[in-house]
CSV table of C-alpha atoms and ligand atoms in Angstrom, one decimal:
chain,number,residue,atom,x,y,z
Z,1,MET,CA,-69.2,-8.2,0.8
Z,2,SER,CA,-67.8,-10.1,3.8
Z,3,LYS,CA,-64.5,-11.9,3.2
Z,4,ILE,CA,-64.3,-15.7,3.4
Z,5,LYS,CA,-61.1,-16.3,5.2
Z,6,LEU,CA,-58.6,-19.1,4.4
Z,7,PHE,CA,-58.2,-19.9,8.1
Z,8,ASP,CA,-60.3,-18.9,11.1
Z,9,PRO,CA,-60.3,-20.4,14.6
Z,10,SER,CA,-63.7,-21.6,15.8
Z,11,ILE,CA,-64.5,-20.2,19.3
Z,12,ASN,CA,-67.5,-19.7,21.6
Z,13,LYS,CA,-68.1,-18.7,25.2
Z,14,SER,CA,-66.1,-21.6,26.6
Z,15,GLU,CA,-62.7,-20.1,25.5
Z,16,TYR,CA,-63.6,-16.8,27.1
Z,17,ILE,CA,-64.4,-18.5,30.4
Z,18,ALA,CA,-61.2,-20.6,30.3
Z,19,LEU,CA,-59.1,-17.5,29.6
Z,20,LYS,CA,-60.7,-15.5,32.4
Z,21,LYS,CA,-60.0,-18.3,34.9
Z,22,VAL,CA,-56.3,-18.2,34.0
Z,23,LEU,CA,-56.2,-14.4,34.0
Z,24,GLN,CA,-57.7,-14.2,37.5
Z,25,SER,CA,-55.4,-16.9,38.8
Z,26,HIS,CA,-52.4,-14.5,38.3
Z,27,PHE,CA,-50.3,-17.6,37.4
Z,28,TRP,CA,-49.8,-17.4,33.6
Z,29,ALA,CA,-46.7,-19.3,33.1
Z,30,SER,CA,-46.5,-23.1,32.9
Z,31,GLY,CA,-46.2,-25.5,35.8
Z,32,ILE,CA,-47.9,-23.4,38.4
Z,33,GLY,CA,-51.4,-22.0,39.2
Z,34,ASN,CA,-54.2,-24.1,37.8
Z,35,GLY,CA,-51.9,-26.6,36.1
Z,36,GLU,CA,-53.6,-26.2,32.7
Z,37,VAL,CA,-50.5,-27.3,30.8
Z,38,GLU,CA,-50.3,-30.6,32.6
Z,39,LYS,CA,-54.0,-31.1,32.2
Z,40,PHE,CA,-53.7,-30.5,28.5
Z,41,GLU,CA,-50.8,-33.0,28.2
Z,42,ASN,CA,-52.9,-35.6,29.9
Z,43,LYS,CA,-56.0,-35.1,27.9
Z,44,PHE,CA,-54.1,-35.0,24.6
Z,45,LEU,CA,-52.3,-38.2,25.6
Z,46,LYS,CA,-55.6,-39.9,26.2
Z,47,TYR,CA,-57.0,-38.5,22.9
Z,48,ILE,CA,-54.1,-39.8,20.7
Z,49,ASN,CA,-53.2,-42.8,22.9
Z,50,SER,CA,-49.4,-42.5,22.8
Z,51,LYS,CA,-47.0,-43.2,25.7
Z,52,SER,CA,-46.2,-39.7,26.7
Z,53,CYS,CA,-46.8,-36.1,25.7
Z,54,VAL,CA,-44.7,-33.0,26.3
Z,55,ALA,CA,-46.3,-29.6,25.6
Z,56,VAL,CA,-44.2,-26.7,24.2
Z,57,ASN,CA,-44.9,-23.3,22.8
Z,58,SER,CA,-45.0,-24.0,19.0
Z,59,GLY,CA,-44.7,-26.6,16.3
Z,60,THR,CA,-41.3,-25.2,15.5
Z,61,ALA,CA,-40.2,-25.7,19.1
Z,62,ALA,CA,-41.6,-29.3,19.0
Z,63,LEU,CA,-39.5,-30.1,15.9
Z,64,ASN,CA,-36.3,-28.4,17.3
Z,65,LEU,CA,-36.6,-30.4,20.5
Z,66,ALA,CA,-37.6,-33.7,18.9
Z,67,LEU,CA,-34.5,-33.6,16.6
Z,68,SER,CA,-32.3,-32.5,19.5
Z,69,MET,CA,-33.0,-35.9,21.1
Z,70,TYR,CA,-31.0,-37.8,18.6
Z,71,ASP,CA,-27.5,-36.6,17.8
Z,72,ILE,CA,-28.0,-35.6,14.1
Z,73,ARG,CA,-24.8,-33.5,13.8
Z,74,ASN,CA,-23.4,-34.2,10.3
Z,75,LYS,CA,-26.1,-36.8,9.8
Z,76,GLU,CA,-28.8,-36.8,7.2
Z,77,VAL,CA,-32.5,-36.3,7.8
Z,78,ILE,CA,-34.9,-37.2,4.9
Z,79,LEU,CA,-38.0,-35.0,4.5
Z,80,PRO,CA,-40.3,-33.6,1.8
Z,81,SER,CA,-39.6,-30.1,0.4
Z,82,LEU,CA,-43.3,-29.3,0.2
Z,83,SER,CA,-43.7,-28.1,3.8
Z,84,PHE,CA,-43.4,-25.1,6.0
Z,85,VAL,CA,-39.8,-24.1,6.3
Z,86,ALA,CA,-39.7,-24.8,10.1
Z,87,THR,CA,-39.6,-28.6,9.2
Z,88,ALA,CA,-36.2,-28.1,7.6
Z,89,ASN,CA,-34.9,-25.3,9.8
Z,90,ALA,CA,-35.1,-27.7,12.8
Z,91,ILE,CA,-32.6,-30.0,11.0
Z,92,LEU,CA,-30.1,-27.2,10.4
Z,93,GLU,CA,-30.7,-25.9,14.0
Z,94,ASN,CA,-29.5,-29.3,15.2
Z,95,GLY,CA,-26.5,-29.5,12.9
Z,96,GLY,CA,-28.1,-32.0,10.6
Z,97,ILE,CA,-28.2,-32.2,6.8
Z,98,PRO,CA,-31.6,-32.0,5.1
Z,99,LYS,CA,-32.2,-34.5,2.2
Z,100,PHE,CA,-35.3,-33.6,0.3
Z,101,ALA,CA,-37.3,-36.5,-1.2
Z,102,ASP,CA,-40.0,-36.1,-3.8
Z,103,ILE,CA,-43.7,-36.5,-3.1
Z,104,ASP,CA,-46.5,-38.8,-4.1
Z,105,GLU,CA,-48.6,-37.0,-6.6
Z,106,ASN,CA,-51.9,-38.3,-5.2
Z,107,THR,CA,-51.4,-37.3,-1.5
Z,108,LEU,CA,-48.6,-34.7,-1.8
Z,109,CYS,CA,-46.9,-36.5,1.1
Z,110,VAL,CA,-43.3,-37.8,0.9
Z,111,ASP,CA,-43.0,-40.9,-1.3
Z,112,PRO,CA,-41.4,-43.9,0.5
Z,113,LYS,CA,-39.9,-45.1,-2.8
Z,114,LYS,CA,-38.1,-41.8,-3.2
Z,115,ILE,CA,-37.0,-42.0,0.4
Z,116,SER,CA,-35.4,-45.4,0.0
Z,117,LYS,CA,-33.3,-44.1,-2.9
Z,118,LEU,CA,-31.8,-41.4,-0.6
Z,119,ILE,CA,-30.9,-43.6,2.4
Z,120,SER,CA,-27.2,-43.7,3.1
Z,121,LYS,CA,-24.9,-44.6,6.0
Z,122,LYS,CA,-25.4,-41.1,7.2
Z,123,THR,CA,-29.2,-41.1,7.4
Z,124,LYS,CA,-30.4,-41.0,10.9
Z,125,VAL,CA,-34.0,-39.8,10.8
Z,126,ILE,CA,-37.0,-39.8,8.4
Z,127,LEU,CA,-39.2,-36.8,8.9
Z,128,PRO,CA,-42.5,-37.1,6.9
Z,129,VAL,CA,-45.1,-34.3,6.9
Z,130,HIS,CA,-48.8,-35.2,6.9
Z,131,PHE,CA,-49.6,-32.8,4.2
Z,132,GLY,CA,-53.0,-30.9,4.7
Z,133,GLY,CA,-53.9,-33.6,7.2
Z,134,ILE,CA,-53.5,-36.7,4.9
Z,135,SER,CA,-51.3,-39.3,6.6
Z,136,SER,CA,-48.0,-40.2,5.0
Z,137,ASP,CA,-47.5,-43.9,4.3
Z,138,LEU,CA,-46.4,-44.8,7.8
Z,139,THR,CA,-46.4,-48.6,7.1
Z,140,GLU,CA,-43.7,-48.2,4.4
Z,141,ILE,CA,-41.8,-45.4,6.2
Z,142,SER,CA,-41.7,-47.4,9.5
Z,143,LYS,CA,-40.3,-50.4,7.6
Z,144,LEU,CA,-37.5,-48.3,6.2
Z,145,CYS,CA,-36.8,-46.9,9.6
Z,146,LYS,CA,-36.7,-50.3,11.2
Z,147,ASN,CA,-34.6,-51.9,8.5
Z,148,ASN,CA,-32.0,-49.1,8.5
Z,149,LYS,CA,-32.0,-48.4,12.2
Z,150,MET,CA,-33.3,-44.9,11.7
Z,151,LYS,CA,-35.7,-42.8,13.9
Z,152,LEU,CA,-39.2,-41.8,12.7
Z,153,ILE,CA,-40.0,-38.2,13.7
Z,154,GLU,CA,-43.3,-37.0,12.2
Z,155,ASP,CA,-44.4,-33.4,11.4
Z,156,ALA,CA,-48.0,-33.6,12.3
Z,157,ALA,CA,-48.6,-29.8,12.3
Z,158,HIS,CA,-51.6,-30.3,10.0
Z,159,ALA,CA,-52.8,-33.6,11.4
Z,160,ALA,CA,-54.5,-33.2,14.8
Z,161,GLY,CA,-57.3,-35.7,14.6
Z,162,THR,CA,-56.1,-37.5,11.5
Z,163,SER,CA,-56.0,-41.3,11.8
Z,164,TYR,CA,-53.8,-43.9,10.2
Z,165,LYS,CA,-55.1,-47.4,10.1
Z,166,ASN,CA,-57.6,-46.6,12.9
Z,167,ASN,CA,-55.0,-45.1,15.2
Z,168,LYS,CA,-54.6,-41.4,15.7
Z,169,ILE,CA,-51.6,-39.7,14.3
Z,170,GLY,CA,-49.4,-39.2,17.3
Z,171,SER,CA,-49.4,-42.8,18.2
Z,172,HIS,CA,-47.0,-44.2,15.6
Z,173,GLY,CA,-43.5,-42.5,15.2
Z,174,ASP,CA,-40.8,-42.3,17.8
Z,175,LEU,CA,-41.6,-38.6,18.2
Z,176,VAL,CA,-44.5,-36.8,16.7
Z,177,CYS,CA,-44.6,-33.0,16.5
Z,178,PHE,CA,-47.9,-31.1,16.6
Z,179,SER,CA,-48.5,-27.4,16.1
Z,180,PHE,CA,-51.4,-25.6,17.7
Z,181,HIS,CA,-50.8,-22.3,15.9
Z,182,PRO,CA,-54.1,-20.3,15.6
Z,183,VAL,CA,-54.7,-21.5,12.1
Z,184,LYS,CA,-54.5,-25.1,13.0
Z,185,ASN,CA,-57.3,-27.6,13.6
Z,186,LEU,CA,-56.7,-27.4,17.4
Z,187,ALA,CA,-56.0,-23.7,17.8
Z,188,MET,CA,-54.2,-21.8,20.6
Z,189,PRO,CA,-52.6,-18.4,20.6
Z,190,THR,CA,-49.3,-20.4,20.2
Z,191,GLY,CA,-48.5,-23.9,21.1
Z,192,GLY,CA,-47.1,-27.3,20.1
Z,193,LEU,CA,-46.6,-30.8,21.5
Z,194,ILE,CA,-44.3,-33.8,21.2
Z,195,SER,CA,-45.9,-37.1,21.4
Z,196,ILE,CA,-43.6,-40.0,22.4
Z,197,ASN,CA,-44.0,-43.6,21.4
Z,198,SER,CA,-40.4,-45.0,21.9
Z,199,LYS,CA,-39.7,-47.7,24.5
Z,200,ASP,CA,-37.6,-45.3,26.5
Z,201,TYR,CA,-40.4,-42.7,26.7
Z,202,LYS,CA,-40.0,-42.0,30.4
Z,203,LYS,CA,-36.4,-40.9,29.9
Z,204,ILE,CA,-37.2,-39.0,26.7
Z,205,SER,CA,-40.1,-37.2,28.3
Z,206,LYS,CA,-37.9,-36.2,31.3
Z,207,ILE,CA,-35.2,-34.8,29.1
Z,208,LEU,CA,-37.7,-33.0,26.9
Z,209,LYS,CA,-39.3,-31.4,29.9
Z,210,GLU,CA,-35.8,-30.1,31.0
Z,211,LYS,CA,-35.0,-28.9,27.6
Z,212,ARG,CA,-38.2,-27.0,27.2
Z,213,TRP,CA,-37.2,-24.9,30.2
Z,214,CYS,CA,-33.5,-23.9,29.8
Z,215,GLY,CA,-32.2,-27.3,30.8
Z,216,ILE,CA,-33.3,-26.8,34.4
Z,217,THR,CA,-33.3,-30.1,36.4
Z,218,ASN,CA,-33.5,-31.4,40.0
Z,219,ARG,CA,-35.4,-28.4,41.1
Z,220,LYS,CA,-35.8,-28.1,44.9
Z,221,GLY,CA,-37.2,-24.7,45.8
Z,222,VAL,CA,-34.6,-22.2,44.6
Z,223,ASN,CA,-32.0,-24.8,44.1
Z,224,TYR,CA,-31.5,-26.6,40.7
Z,225,ASP,CA,-29.0,-27.9,38.3
Z,226,VAL,CA,-28.4,-27.7,34.6
Z,227,LYS,CA,-26.9,-30.6,32.7
Z,228,THR,CA,-28.0,-30.0,29.2
Z,229,ILE,CA,-28.7,-27.0,26.9
Z,230,GLY,CA,-32.3,-25.9,26.9
Z,231,TRP,CA,-34.6,-23.1,25.7
Z,232,ASN,CA,-37.6,-21.2,26.8
Z,233,TYR,CA,-40.0,-23.4,24.9
Z,234,TYR,CA,-42.7,-24.1,27.5
Z,235,MET,CA,-46.4,-23.7,26.9
Z,236,ASN,CA,-48.2,-21.0,28.8
Z,237,GLU,CA,-51.4,-21.5,30.8
Z,238,PHE,CA,-53.6,-19.4,28.5
Z,239,SER,CA,-52.7,-21.5,25.5
Z,240,ALA,CA,-53.3,-24.7,27.5
Z,241,ALA,CA,-56.6,-23.5,28.8
Z,242,ILE,CA,-57.8,-22.7,25.3
Z,243,GLY,CA,-56.4,-26.0,24.0
Z,244,LEU,CA,-58.4,-27.9,26.6
Z,245,VAL,CA,-61.6,-26.4,25.3
Z,246,GLN,CA,-60.5,-26.9,21.6
Z,247,LEU,CA,-59.6,-30.5,22.3
Z,248,LYS,CA,-63.1,-31.2,23.6
Z,249,LYS,CA,-64.5,-29.9,20.3
Z,250,LEU,CA,-61.8,-31.3,18.0
Z,251,THR,CA,-63.8,-34.3,16.7
Z,252,GLU,CA,-66.9,-32.1,16.0
Z,253,LEU,CA,-64.8,-29.4,14.3
Z,254,ASN,CA,-62.9,-31.9,12.2
Z,255,ASN,CA,-66.2,-33.5,11.2
Z,256,LYS,CA,-67.3,-30.1,9.8
Z,257,ARG,CA,-64.0,-29.9,7.9
Z,258,LYS,CA,-64.5,-33.4,6.5
Z,259,LYS,CA,-68.0,-32.4,5.3
Z,260,ILE,CA,-66.6,-29.4,3.5
Z,261,ALA,CA,-63.8,-31.4,2.0
Z,262,LYS,CA,-66.3,-34.1,0.8
Z,263,LYS,CA,-68.4,-31.4,-1.0
Z,264,TYR,CA,-65.2,-30.0,-2.6
Z,265,SER,CA,-64.2,-33.4,-3.7
Z,266,ASN,CA,-67.6,-34.2,-5.2
Z,267,GLU,CA,-68.4,-30.9,-6.8
Z,268,ILE,CA,-65.2,-29.3,-7.9
Z,269,LEU,CA,-64.8,-30.3,-11.5
Z,270,LEU,CA,-61.0,-30.1,-11.6
Z,271,GLU,CA,-59.3,-33.5,-11.9
Z,272,ASN,CA,-56.3,-32.6,-9.9
Z,273,LYS,CA,-57.5,-32.1,-6.3
Z,274,MET,CA,-57.1,-33.5,-2.8
Z,275,PRO,CA,-58.6,-37.0,-2.5
Z,276,PHE,CA,-61.4,-37.5,0.0
Z,277,ASP,CA,-60.5,-39.7,2.9
Z,278,ASN,CA,-62.6,-39.9,6.0
Z,279,SER,CA,-59.6,-40.3,8.3
Z,280,CYS,CA,-58.0,-37.0,7.2
Z,281,SER,CA,-58.3,-33.9,9.4
Z,282,TYR,CA,-58.4,-31.5,6.4
Z,283,HIS,CA,-56.4,-28.7,7.7
Z,284,PHE,CA,-56.9,-27.2,4.2
Z,285,TYR,CA,-58.1,-28.5,0.9
Z,286,TRP,CA,-55.8,-28.3,-2.1
Z,287,ILE,CA,-56.6,-28.1,-5.8
Z,288,ARG,CA,-54.2,-27.7,-8.8
Z,289,VAL,CA,-54.8,-25.1,-11.4
Z,290,LYS,CA,-52.9,-24.1,-14.5
Z,291,ASN,CA,-53.7,-20.3,-14.4
Z,292,ARG,CA,-52.9,-19.8,-10.7
Z,293,GLU,CA,-52.3,-16.1,-10.6
Z,294,LYS,CA,-55.4,-15.1,-12.5
Z,295,PHE,CA,-57.5,-17.7,-10.7
Z,296,ARG,CA,-56.5,-16.5,-7.2
Z,297,GLU,CA,-57.1,-12.9,-8.3
Z,298,GLU,CA,-60.6,-13.7,-9.5
Z,299,LEU,CA,-61.4,-15.5,-6.2
Z,300,SER,CA,-59.9,-12.6,-4.2
Z,301,LYS,CA,-62.1,-10.1,-6.1
Z,302,ARG,CA,-65.1,-12.1,-5.0
Z,303,GLY,CA,-64.0,-12.1,-1.4
Z,304,ILE,CA,-62.6,-15.6,-1.3
Z,305,GLU,CA,-59.1,-15.9,0.3
Z,306,THR,CA,-56.9,-18.7,-0.9
Z,307,GLY,CA,-53.4,-19.8,-0.1
Z,308,ILE,CA,-50.3,-21.4,-1.6
Z,309,HIS,CA,-48.9,-24.2,0.5
Z,310,TYR,CA,-45.9,-24.1,0.0
Z,311,LYS,CA,-43.0,-22.6,-1.9
Z,312,PRO,CA,-40.8,-25.7,-1.8
Z,313,ILE,CA,-38.0,-25.4,0.8
Z,314,HIS,CA,-35.2,-26.6,-1.6
Z,315,THR,CA,-35.8,-23.4,-3.7
Z,316,PHE,CA,-35.0,-21.0,-0.8
Z,317,THR,CA,-31.5,-19.4,-0.8
Z,318,LEU,CA,-30.6,-21.1,2.5
Z,319,TYR,CA,-31.4,-24.6,1.1
Z,320,LYS,CA,-30.6,-24.2,-2.6
Z,321,SER,CA,-29.0,-27.3,-4.0
Z,322,LYS,CA,-28.8,-29.0,-7.4
Z,323,ILE,CA,-31.4,-31.6,-6.6
Z,324,LYS,CA,-34.4,-32.0,-8.9
Z,325,LEU,CA,-37.8,-32.9,-7.4
Z,326,PRO,CA,-40.0,-33.0,-10.5
Z,327,ILE,CA,-43.3,-33.7,-8.8
Z,328,THR,CA,-42.8,-31.2,-6.0
Z,329,GLU,CA,-41.7,-28.5,-8.5
Z,330,ARG,CA,-44.7,-29.2,-10.8
Z,331,VAL,CA,-47.2,-29.2,-7.9
Z,332,ALA,CA,-45.7,-26.1,-6.4
Z,333,LYS,CA,-46.5,-24.1,-9.6
Z,334,GLU,CA,-50.2,-25.1,-9.5
Z,335,ILE,CA,-51.3,-25.7,-6.0
Z,336,VAL,CA,-53.9,-23.5,-4.4
Z,337,THR,CA,-55.4,-24.1,-1.0
Z,338,LEU,CA,-59.0,-23.5,-0.1
Z,339,PRO,CA,-60.6,-22.9,3.3
Z,340,THR,CA,-62.0,-25.9,5.3
Z,341,HIS,CA,-62.4,-24.1,8.7
Z,342,PRO,CA,-65.6,-24.8,10.6
Z,343,ASN,CA,-66.9,-21.2,10.3
Z,344,ILE,CA,-67.6,-21.6,6.6
Z,345,THR,CA,-71.4,-21.5,6.0
Z,346,LYS,CA,-73.3,-23.5,3.4
Z,347,ARG,CA,-73.6,-20.2,1.4
Z,348,ASP,CA,-69.9,-19.6,1.5
Z,349,LEU,CA,-69.2,-23.1,0.4
Z,350,ASP,CA,-71.6,-23.0,-2.5
Z,351,LYS,CA,-70.0,-19.7,-3.6
Z,352,ILE,CA,-66.5,-21.1,-3.4
Z,353,ILE,CA,-67.3,-24.1,-5.4
Z,354,LYS,CA,-69.2,-22.1,-8.1
Z,355,THR,CA,-66.3,-19.6,-8.4
Z,356,VAL,CA,-63.6,-22.3,-8.5
Z,357,ASN,CA,-65.5,-24.1,-11.3
Z,358,LYS,CA,-66.0,-20.9,-13.2
Z,359,PHE,CA,-62.4,-19.7,-13.2
Z,360,SER,CA,-60.3,-22.9,-13.1
H,401,PLP,C1,-46.0,-28.4,8.3
H,401,PLP,C2,-45.7,-27.4,9.4
H,401,PLP,N1,-44.6,-27.7,10.2
H,401,PLP,C3,-44.3,-26.9,11.3
H,401,PLP,C4,-45.0,-25.8,11.5
H,401,PLP,C5,-44.6,-24.9,12.6
H,401,PLP,O1,-45.5,-24.7,13.6
H,401,PLP,P1,-45.6,-23.3,14.5
H,401,PLP,O2,-46.1,-22.3,13.6
H,401,PLP,O3,-46.6,-23.7,15.6
H,401,PLP,O4,-44.2,-23.1,15.0
H,401,PLP,C6,-46.1,-25.4,10.7
H,401,PLP,C7,-46.9,-24.2,11.0
H,401,PLP,O5,-47.4,-23.5,10.2
H,401,PLP,C8,-46.4,-26.3,9.7
H,401,PLP,O6,-47.5,-26.0,8.9
């Protein structure tokens, strides 16, 4: 019995050719050789239609750098708790205070009404996560940001290819952070990117490029200066070369994910499941079941891998607080994620749906 994986990057000959080219160039780091990183930034910029894009080596690096652009020391950042822990870690890393808001039960994205209750004089940033690829309510969240002079930084790790009101995610918030981790819709060995939409995008882009490489600036040959702290966050040429190939296929790959999600949505009998929305990238598909442990075990026995996204961040020792997030906590006990990757065959899909309906 072959296993149906939860995540699986879709590759063909083109990735091999792209990799070989970089390998043979002998220039593997960013900024030299074939210039794949810059090419990737330019192509992704065109794809999402923002003002500027800065490639980095992970979604985590993108979040850390994005938050480092606004002095959030002892300031509050509002985010959902139902996310990967990197979303909140980036706030701590920058000396900020995470404030977890509850989610909308329909989309599992952060609820603007819950956000507004948490806004205080100390709030500086709102950090929504486009959960599973469904866009957060950017209209309401942008209004809150504007009215309270806060910045909008989006965690778009799941949302490469998602649209919101006919514009691609990446073209809305001040800074939008993508992950190109191998499980993501646009897969690289490791990679991330910050998309910039603020008016001062030229300045921000310049600083981000310095920060992604140890703060190095004004480089002339072997001579350079350092004015700000920076890290080794730059994307390498192999990742960018694969990313260029994956970007060309992204619409096609996401269309396959949408087809899978549509079939889940139509044929899974459970009431509590991810809604179908043609503008969603469907990084995964979530359902909610009461008997989760047994349910996952039965699927696993039949070769179907499932996931749990996520254990809520506010329940981790590092983040433990007295806050109550009733919807997040309820969902977290029931959520199961199903595969949507483009390597799923029709047979796999029929098997998953049949098994889910049998054991849920
Ligand atoms: C919602 C979310 N944010 C941030 C990240 C971090 O991205 P990376 O793994 O590329 O560092 C991930 C990755 O899993 C994620 O799912």
